[in-house]
Amino acid sequence: EIELNLGLTKLGYKGTLIPLSPPGPLLLTNVCMKLQHARSSLGYIFTNLPSTLLHLETLSLQCSELERAILPENHIKFMYLKHLRLQLRHPVTEKKIDLLDFACLLEAAPLLQKFELHMWMPLHHQRYREEAHGELRSLPPQPHAHLRLVHISGFIGMKDQLELSLHILRNSAMIRAMKVDPKPLFALPCISMLSPLEGFQYLDGYEVAIEYLCREDHNNVVDVSEIRREEVETLSVCELVYPDCVRLTRKANSSS
């Protein structure tokens, strides 16, 4: 259990899941958590974050996403939250989560201006195909008047990834930019966990985003990072994800 000083405005924590124990209402506006052994980011946000975080403006949360959270019917709202950044890893062979559940964050943070969702999913997850996965689901309208910037990475074209992205796009009246990157830029635990075939997942994500997200983009706000088949077939997955680092390493090796 971590006791928090009432005057603290910024908190950064990395470690196992430990309850925060504030003695009263907090002035915290910026919280960054890198959690080990947590099983659900939504579960942590709605059941472990204390309701005394009344002034929270920025929340960054990194954890493994191992199970679907059972959320309280009347969950708390973050009335001052403006920037939410989630880094999620789902490193299991059987899919046990539903990313469309994350649509509830629009309702929970009515003043949210920037939403980042960075994901890494293993190779076995498949891209959306209507004949194989059925029609896309849609939730009742949830208009959001403040969300302007959305950045999604690790988008490999799975059905629930697409459904969540479409929900955000359709309900964000003031959105200025939605950047979609099939590569897992921020949620990757380490480069050694990349499969040599993962590049084809990035290509799947690119094709799904172009076909479905861009078709719904009536205000020209969606920007999908291009993945080319010839690059996937000729470059290593490390070169695809970290091209600058690979070039620098090769340059250093050639000059030594």
Tab-separated table of C-alpha atoms in Angstrom:
chain	number	residue	atom	x	y	z
A	1	GLU	CA	0.000	0.000	0.000
A	2	ILE	CA	1.319	3.433	-0.984
A	3	GLU	CA	0.387	6.408	1.177
A	4	LEU	CA	0.150	9.587	-0.844
A	5	ASN	CA	0.907	13.102	0.259
A	6	LEU	CA	-2.089	15.367	-0.179
A	7	GLY	CA	0.031	18.060	-1.856
A	8	LEU	CA	1.503	15.732	-4.504
A	9	THR	CA	0.610	16.727	-8.088
A	10	LYS	CA	2.592	14.184	-10.143
A	11	LEU	CA	3.122	10.464	-9.532
A	12	GLY	CA	5.229	7.938	-11.438
A	13	TYR	CA	5.249	4.298	-10.333
A	14	LYS	CA	6.643	1.036	-11.722
A	15	GLY	CA	6.080	-2.270	-9.973
A	16	THR	CA	3.489	-4.721	-8.761
A	17	LEU	CA	-0.138	-3.819	-8.254
A	18	ILE	CA	-0.268	-1.915	-4.968
A	19	PRO	CA	-3.326	0.001	-3.743
A	20	LEU	CA	-2.982	3.746	-3.493
A	21	SER	CA	-4.016	4.902	-0.047
A	22	PRO	CA	-4.766	8.615	0.048
A	23	PRO	CA	-5.811	10.096	3.377
A	24	GLY	CA	-8.210	12.429	1.616
A	25	PRO	CA	-8.884	14.224	-1.692
A	26	LEU	CA	-5.710	14.510	-3.787
A	27	LEU	CA	-4.256	17.290	-5.915
A	28	LEU	CA	-2.686	14.777	-8.322
A	29	THR	CA	-3.038	15.918	-11.929
A	30	ASN	CA	-0.525	13.608	-13.651
A	31	VAL	CA	-0.213	9.856	-12.988
A	32	CYS	CA	2.075	7.429	-14.851
A	33	MET	CA	1.826	3.744	-13.866
A	34	LYS	CA	3.802	0.796	-15.268
A	35	LEU	CA	2.151	-2.164	-13.607
A	36	GLN	CA	3.461	-5.683	-13.237
A	37	HIS	CA	1.034	-8.573	-12.676
A	38	ALA	CA	-2.027	-6.419	-13.409
A	39	ARG	CA	-4.537	-8.299	-15.561
A	40	SER	CA	-6.783	-5.546	-16.918
A	41	SER	CA	-6.232	-1.850	-17.528
A	42	LEU	CA	-9.954	-1.092	-17.424
A	43	GLY	CA	-10.274	-3.035	-14.194
A	44	TYR	CA	-7.468	-0.991	-12.673
A	45	ILE	CA	-8.841	2.340	-13.884
A	46	PHE	CA	-12.356	1.777	-12.567
A	47	THR	CA	-11.722	-0.249	-9.417
A	48	ASN	CA	-8.173	0.462	-8.226
A	49	LEU	CA	-7.678	4.137	-8.940
A	50	PRO	CA	-9.047	5.970	-5.926
A	51	SER	CA	-12.143	8.091	-6.413
A	52	THR	CA	-10.264	10.873	-4.605
A	53	LEU	CA	-8.306	11.633	-7.794
A	54	LEU	CA	-10.710	14.451	-8.499
A	55	HIS	CA	-8.269	16.648	-10.438
A	56	LEU	CA	-6.544	14.051	-12.635
A	57	GLU	CA	-5.711	15.547	-16.042
A	58	THR	CA	-3.153	13.103	-17.481
A	59	LEU	CA	-3.127	9.332	-17.000
A	60	SER	CA	-0.565	6.981	-18.535
A	61	LEU	CA	-0.992	3.273	-17.850
A	62	GLN	CA	1.127	0.364	-19.061
A	63	CYS	CA	0.178	-3.229	-18.283
A	64	SER	CA	-0.591	-6.642	-19.700
A	65	GLU	CA	-4.174	-7.169	-20.802
A	66	LEU	CA	-4.896	-10.748	-19.749
A	67	GLU	CA	-8.601	-10.846	-19.002
A	68	ARG	CA	-11.814	-9.004	-19.667
A	69	ALA	CA	-12.744	-6.682	-16.843
A	70	ILE	CA	-16.119	-6.827	-15.129
A	71	LEU	CA	-16.905	-3.166	-14.724
A	72	PRO	CA	-19.250	-1.668	-12.141
A	73	GLU	CA	-22.584	-0.603	-13.571
A	74	ASN	CA	-22.133	2.974	-12.402
A	75	HIS	CA	-18.419	3.518	-12.886
A	76	ILE	CA	-16.602	6.638	-11.801
A	77	LYS	CA	-16.023	9.562	-14.123
A	78	PHE	CA	-12.830	11.507	-14.617
A	79	MET	CA	-14.243	14.966	-15.093
A	80	TYR	CA	-10.885	16.705	-15.611
A	81	LEU	CA	-9.015	14.041	-17.587
A	82	LYS	CA	-7.635	15.500	-20.816
A	83	HIS	CA	-4.924	13.049	-21.883
A	84	LEU	CA	-5.172	9.260	-21.595
A	85	ARG	CA	-2.343	7.001	-22.761
A	86	LEU	CA	-2.685	3.197	-22.587
A	87	GLN	CA	0.095	0.747	-23.459
A	88	LEU	CA	-1.399	-2.738	-23.561
A	89	ARG	CA	0.093	-6.161	-24.200
A	90	HIS	CA	-1.962	-9.287	-24.758
A	91	PRO	CA	0.768	-11.970	-24.775
A	92	VAL	CA	-1.447	-15.066	-24.666
A	93	THR	CA	-2.492	-17.567	-27.310
A	94	GLU	CA	-6.218	-17.410	-26.545
A	95	LYS	CA	-7.912	-14.051	-26.915
A	96	LYS	CA	-9.644	-13.172	-23.651
A	97	ILE	CA	-10.347	-9.482	-24.065
A	98	ASP	CA	-12.729	-7.339	-26.075
A	99	LEU	CA	-11.283	-3.993	-27.091
A	100	LEU	CA	-14.734	-2.606	-27.813
A	101	ASP	CA	-15.112	-2.459	-24.016
A	102	PHE	CA	-12.728	0.504	-24.096
A	103	ALA	CA	-15.453	2.615	-25.700
A	104	CYS	CA	-16.691	3.283	-22.158
A	105	LEU	CA	-13.700	5.592	-21.696
A	106	LEU	CA	-15.383	8.223	-23.865
A	107	GLU	CA	-18.246	8.376	-21.396
A	108	ALA	CA	-15.966	8.179	-18.355
A	109	ALA	CA	-13.820	11.115	-19.514
A	110	PRO	CA	-16.179	13.672	-21.073
A	111	LEU	CA	-13.462	16.353	-21.375
A	112	LEU	CA	-10.816	14.053	-22.881
A	113	GLN	CA	-8.832	15.796	-25.615
A	114	LYS	CA	-6.112	13.279	-26.490
A	115	PHE	CA	-6.395	9.491	-26.445
A	116	GLU	CA	-3.467	7.169	-27.142
A	117	LEU	CA	-3.987	3.424	-27.430
A	118	HIS	CA	-0.790	1.476	-28.055
A	119	MET	CA	-1.088	-2.299	-28.361
A	120	TRP	CA	0.961	-5.398	-28.997
A	121	MET	CA	-0.802	-8.624	-29.905
A	122	PRO	CA	0.841	-11.979	-30.735
A	123	LEU	CA	0.994	-13.390	-34.225
A	124	HIS	CA	-1.966	-15.774	-33.955
A	125	HIS	CA	-4.660	-13.057	-33.912
A	126	GLN	CA	-6.406	-12.710	-37.264
A	127	ARG	CA	-7.446	-9.675	-39.273
A	128	TYR	CA	-11.122	-8.948	-39.726
A	129	ARG	CA	-12.928	-10.645	-42.588
A	130	GLU	CA	-16.703	-10.424	-42.700
A	131	GLU	CA	-17.171	-13.941	-44.058
A	132	ALA	CA	-15.134	-15.371	-41.177
A	133	HIS	CA	-15.970	-13.047	-38.283
A	134	GLY	CA	-19.471	-11.789	-39.034
A	135	GLU	CA	-20.779	-8.253	-39.226
A	136	LEU	CA	-19.086	-5.482	-37.314
A	137	ARG	CA	-20.732	-4.582	-34.018
A	138	SER	CA	-21.701	-1.023	-33.200
A	139	LEU	CA	-22.637	0.579	-29.900
A	140	PRO	CA	-25.324	3.199	-29.300
A	141	PRO	CA	-24.139	6.727	-30.123
A	142	GLN	CA	-21.893	8.304	-27.486
A	143	PRO	CA	-21.187	11.828	-28.765
A	144	HIS	CA	-17.960	13.313	-27.436
A	145	ALA	CA	-17.450	17.052	-27.845
A	146	HIS	CA	-13.806	17.454	-26.809
A	147	LEU	CA	-11.696	14.602	-28.202
A	148	ARG	CA	-9.381	16.058	-30.837
A	149	LEU	CA	-6.352	13.794	-31.174
A	150	VAL	CA	-6.280	9.984	-31.331
A	151	HIS	CA	-3.192	7.835	-31.844
A	152	ILE	CA	-3.564	4.069	-32.218
A	153	SER	CA	-0.549	1.812	-32.759
A	154	GLY	CA	-0.323	-1.949	-32.998
A	155	PHE	CA	-3.449	-1.908	-35.172
A	156	ILE	CA	-3.351	-5.272	-36.952
A	157	GLY	CA	-6.926	-5.246	-38.204
A	158	MET	CA	-8.620	-7.430	-35.593
A	159	LYS	CA	-12.390	-7.142	-35.438
A	160	ASP	CA	-12.589	-5.493	-32.011
A	161	GLN	CA	-9.719	-3.116	-32.838
A	162	LEU	CA	-11.648	-1.983	-35.893
A	163	GLU	CA	-14.953	-1.702	-34.027
A	164	LEU	CA	-13.408	0.471	-31.315
A	165	SER	CA	-11.656	2.687	-33.860
A	166	LEU	CA	-14.881	3.166	-35.818
A	167	HIS	CA	-16.777	3.975	-32.620
A	168	ILE	CA	-14.257	6.666	-31.700
A	169	LEU	CA	-14.231	8.120	-35.212
A	170	ARG	CA	-18.026	8.247	-35.494
A	171	ASN	CA	-18.631	9.761	-32.060
A	172	SER	CA	-15.869	12.376	-31.849
A	173	ALA	CA	-17.445	15.480	-33.313
A	174	MET	CA	-14.367	17.677	-32.819
A	175	ILE	CA	-11.681	15.208	-33.852
A	176	ARG	CA	-8.828	16.798	-35.807
A	177	ALA	CA	-6.543	13.811	-36.340
A	178	MET	CA	-6.663	10.043	-35.920
A	179	LYS	CA	-3.260	8.476	-36.532
A	180	VAL	CA	-3.292	4.719	-37.039
A	181	ASP	CA	-0.050	2.746	-37.131
A	182	PRO	CA	-0.081	-1.030	-37.625
A	183	LYS	CA	3.358	-1.355	-36.007
A	184	PRO	CA	3.596	-1.831	-32.209
A	185	LEU	CA	5.646	1.298	-31.613
A	186	PHE	CA	5.206	1.744	-27.872
A	187	ALA	CA	3.725	-1.406	-26.321
A	188	LEU	CA	6.362	-3.904	-27.416
A	189	PRO	CA	8.064	-5.466	-24.364
A	190	CYS	CA	11.351	-6.192	-26.169
A	191	ILE	CA	12.536	-6.620	-29.733
A	192	SER	CA	13.341	-10.307	-29.182
A	193	MET	CA	9.610	-11.063	-28.822
A	194	LEU	CA	8.905	-10.078	-32.415
A	195	SER	CA	8.110	-12.980	-34.719
A	196	PRO	CA	9.768	-12.988	-38.167
A	197	LEU	CA	6.273	-13.161	-39.701
A	198	GLU	CA	4.790	-10.270	-37.757
A	199	GLY	CA	5.292	-7.925	-40.675
A	200	PHE	CA	2.373	-9.582	-42.444
A	201	GLN	CA	0.159	-8.610	-39.494
A	202	TYR	CA	1.155	-4.994	-40.048
A	203	LEU	CA	0.170	-5.333	-43.694
A	204	ASP	CA	-3.197	-6.785	-42.617
A	205	GLY	CA	-3.734	-3.846	-40.282
A	206	TYR	CA	-2.905	-1.349	-42.996
A	207	GLU	CA	-5.298	-2.944	-45.483
A	208	VAL	CA	-8.155	-3.156	-42.954
A	209	ALA	CA	-7.662	0.473	-41.889
A	210	ILE	CA	-7.669	1.671	-45.491
A	211	GLU	CA	-10.757	-0.364	-46.383
A	212	TYR	CA	-12.930	0.378	-43.360
A	213	LEU	CA	-11.628	3.372	-41.402
A	214	CYS	CA	-10.844	5.554	-44.382
A	215	ARG	CA	-14.257	4.747	-45.854
A	216	GLU	CA	-15.873	6.208	-42.709
A	217	ASP	CA	-13.558	9.220	-42.637
A	218	HIS	CA	-15.810	12.010	-43.898
A	219	ASN	CA	-13.628	14.827	-42.531
A	220	ASN	CA	-10.231	13.659	-43.767
A	221	VAL	CA	-8.786	13.143	-40.282
A	222	VAL	CA	-7.535	9.539	-40.523
A	223	ASP	CA	-3.830	9.086	-41.236
A	224	VAL	CA	-2.768	5.455	-41.693
A	225	SER	CA	0.966	4.734	-41.695
A	226	GLU	CA	1.683	2.917	-44.931
A	227	ILE	CA	2.901	-0.665	-44.928
A	228	ARG	CA	4.080	-1.940	-48.306
A	229	ARG	CA	4.000	-5.593	-49.248
A	230	GLU	CA	7.422	-5.426	-50.879
A	231	GLU	CA	8.891	-4.096	-47.623
A	232	VAL	CA	7.230	-6.836	-45.587
A	233	GLU	CA	8.587	-9.478	-47.951
A	234	THR	CA	12.154	-8.130	-48.080
A	235	LEU	CA	12.872	-6.417	-44.741
A	236	SER	CA	13.252	-8.007	-41.331
A	237	VAL	CA	10.583	-7.230	-38.756
A	238	CYS	CA	13.185	-5.219	-36.797
A	239	GLU	CA	13.793	-3.049	-39.855
A	240	LEU	CA	10.052	-2.506	-40.226
A	241	VAL	CA	9.495	-1.461	-36.612
A	242	TYR	CA	12.762	0.367	-35.913
A	243	PRO	CA	14.234	1.441	-39.282
A	244	ASP	CA	16.234	4.348	-37.842
A	245	CYS	CA	17.834	2.215	-35.120
A	246	VAL	CA	18.791	-0.474	-37.634
A	247	ARG	CA	20.373	2.119	-39.938
A	248	LEU	CA	22.354	3.651	-37.079
A	249	THR	CA	23.568	0.225	-35.940
A	250	ARG	CA	24.703	-0.682	-39.439
A	251	LYS	CA	26.448	2.666	-39.827
A	252	ALA	CA	28.255	2.222	-36.516
A	253	ASN	CA	29.323	-1.316	-37.415
A	254	SER	CA	30.610	-0.281	-40.834
A	255	SER	CA	32.688	2.569	-39.405
A	256	SER	CA	34.252	0.478	-36.627
